[in-house]
XYZ file of C-alpha atoms in Angstrom:
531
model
C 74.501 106.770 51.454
C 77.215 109.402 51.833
C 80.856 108.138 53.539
C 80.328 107.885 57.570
C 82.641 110.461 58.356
C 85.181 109.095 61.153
C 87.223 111.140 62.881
C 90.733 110.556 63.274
C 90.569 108.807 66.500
C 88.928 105.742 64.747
C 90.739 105.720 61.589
C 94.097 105.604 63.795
C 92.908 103.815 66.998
C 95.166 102.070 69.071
C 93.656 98.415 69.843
C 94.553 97.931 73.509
C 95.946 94.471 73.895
C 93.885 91.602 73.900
C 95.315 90.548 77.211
C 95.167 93.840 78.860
C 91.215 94.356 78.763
C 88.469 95.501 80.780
C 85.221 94.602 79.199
C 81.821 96.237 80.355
C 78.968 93.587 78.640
C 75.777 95.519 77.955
C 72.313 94.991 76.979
C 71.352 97.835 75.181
C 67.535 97.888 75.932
C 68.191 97.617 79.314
C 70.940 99.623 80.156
C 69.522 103.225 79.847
C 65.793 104.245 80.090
C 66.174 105.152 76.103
C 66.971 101.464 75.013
C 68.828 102.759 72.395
C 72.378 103.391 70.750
C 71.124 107.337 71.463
C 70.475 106.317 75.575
C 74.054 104.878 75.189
C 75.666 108.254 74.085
C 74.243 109.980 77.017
C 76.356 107.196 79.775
C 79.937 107.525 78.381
C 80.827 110.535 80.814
C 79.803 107.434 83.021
C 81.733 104.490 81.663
C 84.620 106.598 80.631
C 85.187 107.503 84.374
C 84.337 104.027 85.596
C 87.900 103.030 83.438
C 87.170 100.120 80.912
C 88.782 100.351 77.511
C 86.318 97.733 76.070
C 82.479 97.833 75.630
C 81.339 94.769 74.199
C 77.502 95.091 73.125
C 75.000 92.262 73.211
C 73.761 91.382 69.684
C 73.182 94.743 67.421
C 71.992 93.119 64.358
C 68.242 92.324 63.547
C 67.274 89.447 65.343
C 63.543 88.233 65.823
C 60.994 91.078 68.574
C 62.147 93.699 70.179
C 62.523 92.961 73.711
C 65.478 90.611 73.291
C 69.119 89.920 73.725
C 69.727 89.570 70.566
C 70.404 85.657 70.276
C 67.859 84.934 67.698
C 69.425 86.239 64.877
C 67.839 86.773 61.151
C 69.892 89.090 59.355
C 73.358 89.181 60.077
C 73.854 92.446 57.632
C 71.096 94.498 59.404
C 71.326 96.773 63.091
C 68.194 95.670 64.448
C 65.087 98.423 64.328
C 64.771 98.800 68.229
C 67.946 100.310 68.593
C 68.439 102.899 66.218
C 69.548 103.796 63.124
C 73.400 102.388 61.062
C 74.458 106.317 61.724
C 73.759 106.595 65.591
C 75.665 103.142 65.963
C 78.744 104.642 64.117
C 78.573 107.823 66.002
C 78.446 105.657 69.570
C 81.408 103.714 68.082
C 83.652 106.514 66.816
C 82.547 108.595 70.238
C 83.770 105.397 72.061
C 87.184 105.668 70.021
C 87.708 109.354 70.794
C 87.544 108.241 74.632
C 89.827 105.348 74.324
C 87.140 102.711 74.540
C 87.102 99.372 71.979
C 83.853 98.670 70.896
C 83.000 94.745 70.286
C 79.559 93.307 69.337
C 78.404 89.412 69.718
C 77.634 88.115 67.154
C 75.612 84.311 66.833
C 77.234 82.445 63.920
C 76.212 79.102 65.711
C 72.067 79.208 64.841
C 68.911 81.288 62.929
C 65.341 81.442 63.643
C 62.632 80.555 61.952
C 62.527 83.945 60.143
C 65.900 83.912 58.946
C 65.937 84.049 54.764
C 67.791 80.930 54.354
C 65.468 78.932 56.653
C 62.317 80.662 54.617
C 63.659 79.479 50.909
C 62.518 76.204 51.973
C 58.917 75.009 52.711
C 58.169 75.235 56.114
C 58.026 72.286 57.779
C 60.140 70.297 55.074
C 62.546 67.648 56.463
C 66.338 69.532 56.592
C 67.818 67.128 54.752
C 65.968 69.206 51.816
C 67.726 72.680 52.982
C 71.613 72.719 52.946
C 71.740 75.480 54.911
C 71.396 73.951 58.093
C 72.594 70.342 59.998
C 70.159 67.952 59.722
C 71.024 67.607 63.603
C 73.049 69.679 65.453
C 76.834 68.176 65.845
C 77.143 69.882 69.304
C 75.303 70.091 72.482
C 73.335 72.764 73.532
C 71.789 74.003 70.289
C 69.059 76.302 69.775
C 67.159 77.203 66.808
C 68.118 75.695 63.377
C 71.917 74.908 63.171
C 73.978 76.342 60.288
C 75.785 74.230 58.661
C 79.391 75.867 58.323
C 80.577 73.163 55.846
C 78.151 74.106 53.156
C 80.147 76.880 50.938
C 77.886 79.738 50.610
C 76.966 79.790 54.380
C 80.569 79.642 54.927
C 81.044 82.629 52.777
C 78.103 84.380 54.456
C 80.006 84.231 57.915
C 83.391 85.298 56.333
C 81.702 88.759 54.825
C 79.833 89.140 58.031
C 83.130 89.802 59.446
C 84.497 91.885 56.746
C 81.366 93.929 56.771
C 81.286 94.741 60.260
C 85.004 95.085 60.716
C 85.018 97.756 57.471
C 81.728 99.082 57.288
C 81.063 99.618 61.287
C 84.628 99.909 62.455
C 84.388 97.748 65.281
C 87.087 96.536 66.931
C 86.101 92.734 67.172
C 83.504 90.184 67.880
C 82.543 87.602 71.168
C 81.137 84.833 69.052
C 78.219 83.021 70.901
C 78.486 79.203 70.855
C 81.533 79.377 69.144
C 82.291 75.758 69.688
C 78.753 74.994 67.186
C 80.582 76.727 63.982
C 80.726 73.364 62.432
C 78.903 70.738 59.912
C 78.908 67.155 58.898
C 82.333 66.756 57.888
C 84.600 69.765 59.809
C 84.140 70.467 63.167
C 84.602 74.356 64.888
C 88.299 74.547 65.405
C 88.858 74.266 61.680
C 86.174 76.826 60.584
C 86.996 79.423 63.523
C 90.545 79.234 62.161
C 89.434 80.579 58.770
C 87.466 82.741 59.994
C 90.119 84.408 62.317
C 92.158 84.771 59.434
C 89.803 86.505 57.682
C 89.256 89.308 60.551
C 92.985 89.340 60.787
C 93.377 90.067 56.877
C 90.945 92.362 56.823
C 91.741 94.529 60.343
C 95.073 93.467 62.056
C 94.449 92.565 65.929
C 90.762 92.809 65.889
C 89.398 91.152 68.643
C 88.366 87.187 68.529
C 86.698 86.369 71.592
C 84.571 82.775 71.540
C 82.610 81.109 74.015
C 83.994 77.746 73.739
C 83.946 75.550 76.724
C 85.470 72.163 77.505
C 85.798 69.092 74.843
C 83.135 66.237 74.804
C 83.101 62.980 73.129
C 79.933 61.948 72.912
C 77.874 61.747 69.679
C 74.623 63.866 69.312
C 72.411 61.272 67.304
C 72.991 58.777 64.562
C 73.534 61.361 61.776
C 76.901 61.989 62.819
C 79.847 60.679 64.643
C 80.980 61.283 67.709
C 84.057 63.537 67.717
C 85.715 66.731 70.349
C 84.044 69.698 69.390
C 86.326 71.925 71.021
C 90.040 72.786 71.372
C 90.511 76.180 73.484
C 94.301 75.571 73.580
C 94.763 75.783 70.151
C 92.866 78.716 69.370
C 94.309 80.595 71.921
C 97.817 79.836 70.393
C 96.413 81.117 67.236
C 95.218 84.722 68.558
C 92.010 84.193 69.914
C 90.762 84.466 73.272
C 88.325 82.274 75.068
C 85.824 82.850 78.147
C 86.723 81.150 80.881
C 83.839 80.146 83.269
C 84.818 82.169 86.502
C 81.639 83.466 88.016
C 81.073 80.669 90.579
C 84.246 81.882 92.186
C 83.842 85.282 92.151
C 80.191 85.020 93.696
C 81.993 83.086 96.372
C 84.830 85.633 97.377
C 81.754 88.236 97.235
C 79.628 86.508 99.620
C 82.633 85.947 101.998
C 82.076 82.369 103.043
C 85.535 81.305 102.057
C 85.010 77.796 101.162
C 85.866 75.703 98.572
C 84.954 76.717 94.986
C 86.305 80.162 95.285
C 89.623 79.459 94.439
C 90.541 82.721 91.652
C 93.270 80.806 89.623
C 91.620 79.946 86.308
C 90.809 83.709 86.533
C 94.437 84.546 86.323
C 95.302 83.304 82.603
C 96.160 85.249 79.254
C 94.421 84.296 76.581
C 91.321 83.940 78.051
C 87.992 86.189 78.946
C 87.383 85.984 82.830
C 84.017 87.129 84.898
C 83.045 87.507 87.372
C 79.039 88.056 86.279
C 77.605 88.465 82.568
C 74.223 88.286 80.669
C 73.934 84.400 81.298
C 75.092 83.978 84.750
C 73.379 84.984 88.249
C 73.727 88.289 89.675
C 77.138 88.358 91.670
C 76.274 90.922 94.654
C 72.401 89.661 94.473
C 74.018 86.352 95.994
C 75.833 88.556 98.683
C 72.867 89.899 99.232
C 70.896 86.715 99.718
C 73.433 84.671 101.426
C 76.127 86.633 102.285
C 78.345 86.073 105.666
C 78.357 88.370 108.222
C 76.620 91.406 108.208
C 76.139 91.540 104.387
C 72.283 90.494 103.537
C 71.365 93.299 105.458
C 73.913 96.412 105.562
C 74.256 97.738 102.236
C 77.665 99.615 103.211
C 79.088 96.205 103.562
C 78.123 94.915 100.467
C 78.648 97.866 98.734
C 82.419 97.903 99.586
C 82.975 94.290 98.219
C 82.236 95.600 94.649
C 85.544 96.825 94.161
C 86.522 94.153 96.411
C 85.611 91.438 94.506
C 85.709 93.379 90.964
C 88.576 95.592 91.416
C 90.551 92.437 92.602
C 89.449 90.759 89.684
C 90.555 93.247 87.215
C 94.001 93.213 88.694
C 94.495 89.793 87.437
C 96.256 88.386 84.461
C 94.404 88.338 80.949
C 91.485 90.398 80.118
C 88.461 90.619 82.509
C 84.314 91.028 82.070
C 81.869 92.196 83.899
C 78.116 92.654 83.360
C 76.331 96.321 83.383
C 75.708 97.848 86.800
C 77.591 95.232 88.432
C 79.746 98.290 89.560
C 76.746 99.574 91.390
C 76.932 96.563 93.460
C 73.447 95.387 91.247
C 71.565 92.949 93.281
C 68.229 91.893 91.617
C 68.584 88.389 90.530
C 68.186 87.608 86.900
C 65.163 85.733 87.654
C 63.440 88.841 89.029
C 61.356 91.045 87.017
C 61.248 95.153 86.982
C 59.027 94.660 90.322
C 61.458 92.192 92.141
C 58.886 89.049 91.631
C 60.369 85.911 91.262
C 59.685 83.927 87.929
C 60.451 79.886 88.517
C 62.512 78.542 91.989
C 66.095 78.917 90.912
C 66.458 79.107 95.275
C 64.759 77.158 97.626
C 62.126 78.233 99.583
C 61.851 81.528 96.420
C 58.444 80.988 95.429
C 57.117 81.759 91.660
C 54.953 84.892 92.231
C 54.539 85.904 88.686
C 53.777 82.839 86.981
C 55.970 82.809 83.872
C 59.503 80.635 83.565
C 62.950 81.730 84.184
C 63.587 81.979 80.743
C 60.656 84.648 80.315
C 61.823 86.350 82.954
C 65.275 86.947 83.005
C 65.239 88.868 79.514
C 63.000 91.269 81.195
C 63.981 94.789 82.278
C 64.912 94.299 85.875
C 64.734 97.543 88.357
C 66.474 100.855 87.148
C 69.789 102.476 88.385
C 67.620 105.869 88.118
C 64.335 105.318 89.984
C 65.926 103.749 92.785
C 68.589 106.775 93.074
C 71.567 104.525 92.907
C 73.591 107.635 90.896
C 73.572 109.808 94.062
C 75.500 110.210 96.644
C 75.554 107.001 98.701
C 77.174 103.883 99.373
C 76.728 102.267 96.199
C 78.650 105.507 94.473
C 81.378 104.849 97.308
C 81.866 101.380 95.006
C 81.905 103.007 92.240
C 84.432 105.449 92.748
C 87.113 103.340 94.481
C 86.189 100.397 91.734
C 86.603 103.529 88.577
C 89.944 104.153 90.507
C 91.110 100.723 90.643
C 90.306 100.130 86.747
C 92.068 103.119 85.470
C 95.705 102.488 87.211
C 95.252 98.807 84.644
C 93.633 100.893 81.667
C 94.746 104.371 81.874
C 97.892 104.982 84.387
C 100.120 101.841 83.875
C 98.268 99.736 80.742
C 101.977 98.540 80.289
C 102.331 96.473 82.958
C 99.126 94.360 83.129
C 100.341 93.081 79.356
C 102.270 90.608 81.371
C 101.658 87.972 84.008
C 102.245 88.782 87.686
C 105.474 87.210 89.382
C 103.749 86.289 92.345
C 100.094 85.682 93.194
C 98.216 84.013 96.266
C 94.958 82.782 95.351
C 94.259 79.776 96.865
C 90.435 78.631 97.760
C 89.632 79.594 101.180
C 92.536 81.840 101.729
C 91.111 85.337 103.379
C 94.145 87.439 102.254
C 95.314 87.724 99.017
C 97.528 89.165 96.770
C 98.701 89.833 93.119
C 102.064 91.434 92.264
C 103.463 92.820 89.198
C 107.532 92.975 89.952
C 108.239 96.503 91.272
C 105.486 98.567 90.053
C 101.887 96.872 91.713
C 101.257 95.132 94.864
C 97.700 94.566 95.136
C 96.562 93.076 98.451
C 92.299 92.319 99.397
C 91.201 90.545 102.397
C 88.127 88.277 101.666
C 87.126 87.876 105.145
C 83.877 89.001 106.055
C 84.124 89.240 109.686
C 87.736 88.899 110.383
C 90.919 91.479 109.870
C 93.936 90.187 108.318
C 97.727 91.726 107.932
C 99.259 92.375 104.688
C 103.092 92.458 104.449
C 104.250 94.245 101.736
C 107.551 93.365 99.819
C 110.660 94.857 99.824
C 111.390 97.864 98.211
C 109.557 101.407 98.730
C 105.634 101.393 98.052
C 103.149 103.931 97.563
C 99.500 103.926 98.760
C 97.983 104.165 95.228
C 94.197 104.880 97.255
C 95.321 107.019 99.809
C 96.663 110.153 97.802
C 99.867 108.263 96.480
C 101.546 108.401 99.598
C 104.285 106.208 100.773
C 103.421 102.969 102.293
C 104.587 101.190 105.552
C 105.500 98.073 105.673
C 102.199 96.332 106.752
C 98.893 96.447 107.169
C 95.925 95.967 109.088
C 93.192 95.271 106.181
C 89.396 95.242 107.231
C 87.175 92.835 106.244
C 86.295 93.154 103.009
C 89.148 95.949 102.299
C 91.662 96.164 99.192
C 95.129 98.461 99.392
C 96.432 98.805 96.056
C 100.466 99.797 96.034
C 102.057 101.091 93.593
C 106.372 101.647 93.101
C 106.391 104.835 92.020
C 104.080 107.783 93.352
C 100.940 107.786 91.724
C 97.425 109.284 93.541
C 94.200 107.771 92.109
C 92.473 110.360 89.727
C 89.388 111.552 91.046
C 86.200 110.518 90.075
C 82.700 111.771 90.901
C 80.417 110.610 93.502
C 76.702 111.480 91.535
C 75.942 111.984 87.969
C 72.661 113.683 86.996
C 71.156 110.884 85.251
C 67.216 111.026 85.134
C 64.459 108.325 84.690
C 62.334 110.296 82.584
C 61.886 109.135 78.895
C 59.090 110.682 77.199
C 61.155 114.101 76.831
C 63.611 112.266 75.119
C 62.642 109.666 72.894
C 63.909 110.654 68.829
C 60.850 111.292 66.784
C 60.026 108.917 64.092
C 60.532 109.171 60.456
C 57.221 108.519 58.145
C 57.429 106.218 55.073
C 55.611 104.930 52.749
C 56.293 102.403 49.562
C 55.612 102.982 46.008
C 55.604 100.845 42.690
C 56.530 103.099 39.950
C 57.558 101.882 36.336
C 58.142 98.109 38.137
C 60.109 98.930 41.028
C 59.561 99.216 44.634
C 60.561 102.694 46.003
C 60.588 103.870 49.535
C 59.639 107.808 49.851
C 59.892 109.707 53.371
C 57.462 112.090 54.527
C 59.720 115.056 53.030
C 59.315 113.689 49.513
C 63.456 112.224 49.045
C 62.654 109.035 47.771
C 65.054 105.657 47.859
C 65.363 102.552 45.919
C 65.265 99.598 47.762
C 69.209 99.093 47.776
C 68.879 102.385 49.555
C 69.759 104.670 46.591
C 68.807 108.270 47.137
C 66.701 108.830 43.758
C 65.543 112.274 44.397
């Protein structure tokens, strides 16, 4: 193939800091009607103005169906065939980089399927003590799949030009590894491998992006094979570069549905060097819990709940390190994940939820779940209302004063159960959000002169009356929030748009295998334009 001709503003992009991100997660089949890297193209107007500076895409390379999220890899080398071609995934990155926007992609270095090549060398059904591949058993919990064995040299190598090839040949700007705390074998466990394999990404693009999902340490052996040993050591890594999630989504489901009771407590969420959320792909929807169980008036006035989004979210994304959330969540999304396209339930995650379509959770929460489009959410309307104010919120971290969320705030209240709270940055953000469903609280602002970054920029007084569920953002020098617009013209339709197929067809000619497209150019199978 010719050179992928990037433009300027991904040959010279400007990383922002790890500690200074706001990270939209995204399922590509499910986030436009297209389910493709082309659908994506058509939202960044949308996530541009929304104000994160990181997109980090579910797993892009081939994994096993096509209705998936991409954690059942087979071919870590390959974009998978639903999405669209190597060339319309470069062109989403580099138009990503000309807006300011990291791209990262997960990537599943813990586990294979079935149909991965190094599983199929082996007779099927042969004992894995035959394949060195894989761990006999898994040194971990939670495994799925078969379990790559990270000691054995060539796998290890495999991982380390993964990284290389997607770092140089994709120019993305980093990687959330899934199960990063499985990249081990019989003999090393994760932290040493994930060390290696940050240098590597280092060496091969400086400050690229290491974000792991690696939880707590355990001690206790998984079967007789192999000892019983920590698996895990977040501090470490962190000290090293990396950045870890940080399980936070309890808490923010807990400020959203206003109960303010124990468990909702937002300090773990205010930590550099770590990933905070406050919903992705895994965990329940945050606002479909306000919607179910809510206090106050919130299960059944959508104005309500539609003003905690950038209650809850802008408040999180105010705080110290870098912060996720889940597609749509800014649209105050509230289907559970256990719903299907239709709103049936699959399984009783809730009591007293029946199962009215008959499969499990598991088959259900991969499904499409109701669209943004059909149900009008892109008008006019309260759930806009959230947007906008939530877009505004985002861009004074990303856009208008990046500089000052590198560092940590000088004074924070947080505490669980505490209706008011705040977050301050010295002299240049005051951020102050009242939690309190039903009640109004006063905000004192510091000393000094403030500006009312949400009301046009003007100056502040020196308290105020916050309604329930209300967030003032001040700001010590006069800056207005940029405007942001209330509707976008996004349609449901798909048939008009869909990108016509290309025909093949192989050949064998003089002994090799040649692939030749309905206009007669003709490839070898290393993808070698012949003619």
């Amino acid at each position: 193939k010719d050179a992928y001709p990037w433009s300027d503003a991904t040959l010279h992009f400007q990383r922002p800091d790890k500690n200074n991100l706001v990270i939209y997660e995204t399922w590509v089949y499910d986030f436009t009607p297209r389910r493709s890297f082309a659908g994506l193209m058509d939202r960044l107007d949308y996530l541009q103005n929304l104000g994160i500076n990181c997109w980090e895409l579910m797993p892009v390379c081939e994994f096993d169906g096509n209705n998936s999220w991409g954690y059942s890899p087979n071919h870590y080398f390959a974009v998978d065939k639903v999405y669209g071609s190597s060339t319309q995934l470069k062109d989403l990155i580099d138009a990503c980089h000309q807006r300011g926007i990291a791209v990262v992609i997960d990537m599943v270095f813990n586990h294979a399927t079935g149909n991965n090549p190094m599983n199929k060398l082996y007779p099927s059904g042969t004992d894995l003590k035959l394949n060195p591949w894989f761990n006999v058993i898994a040194p971990h919990k939670d495994n799925v799949y078969e379990d790559w064995n990270h000691d054995f040299e060539p796998a290890n190598r495999m991982f380390h030009r993964a990284i290389e090839y997607w770092l140089t040949e994709y120019k993305v700007d980093g990687f959330r590894f899934d199960l990063s705390f499985g990249y081990s074998g019989p003999v090393y466990n994760a932290t040493d491998h994930l060390m290696d394999y940050y240098k590597t990404a280092q060496k091969t693009s400086a400050n690229s992006y290491f974000m792991l999902e690696h939880w707590d340490t355990w001690d206790e052996p998984q079967g007789k094979e192999y000892p019983a040993r920590y698996n895990s050591d977040r501090g470490k890594l962190v000290d090293a570069g990396m950045t870890c999630w940080q399980s936070t989504n309890n808490a923010f489901m807990q400020t959203a549905m206003g109960w303010l009771k124990d468990g909702d407590a937002l300090y773990a969420a205010n930590m550099q060097g770590y990933v905070s959320y406050s919903d992705n792909h895994d965990e329940e929807r945050t606002f479909f819990k306000a919607k179910q169980f809510g206090a106050g008036t919130m299960t059944t006035d959508l104005n309500t709940r539609a003003a905690r989004v950038p209650l809850t979210v802008g408040f999180q994304c105010m705080l110290a390190g870098s912060q996720l959330f889940y597609h749509f969540t800014e649209l105050g999304f509230d289907y559970s994940k256990f719903q299907n396209s239709k709103g049936q339930w699959g399984g009783n995650p809730y009591d007293g939820i029946p199962n009215e379509t008959g499969d499990s959770n598991d088959g259900v929460k991969m499904q499409v779940k109701a669209r943004p489009e059909r149900l009008g959410w892109f008008q006019q309307g309260p759930r806009m209302n959230g947007y906008q104010r939530l877009a505004q919120i985002l861009q004074l971290r990303t856009r208008l004063l990046p500089d000052v969320f590198k560092n940590n705030p000088t004074e924070s209240l947080l505490g669980s159960g505490q209706a008011l709270r705040y977050v301050r940055y010295g002299n240049d953000v005051y951020v102050a959000a009242n939690f309190s469903a039903t009640e109004t609280r006063v905000a004192n602002l510091p000393a000094g002169t403030w500006y009312d970054y949400l009301d046009g920029g003007n100056k502040a007084n020196s308290s105020y009356t916050l309604q329930p569920g209300q967030i003032k953002v001040f700001t010590g020098s006069q800056i207005a929030a940029p405007d942001v617009p209330d509707h976008y013209d996004i349609q449901d339709g798909i048939n008009n748009v869909l990108t016509p197929q290309i025909k093949t067809r192989k050949l064998l000619r003089d002994g090799q295998i040649l692939i030749e497209r309905e206009d007669g150019t003709t490839y070898n199978i290393m993808g070698t334009r012949l003619k």
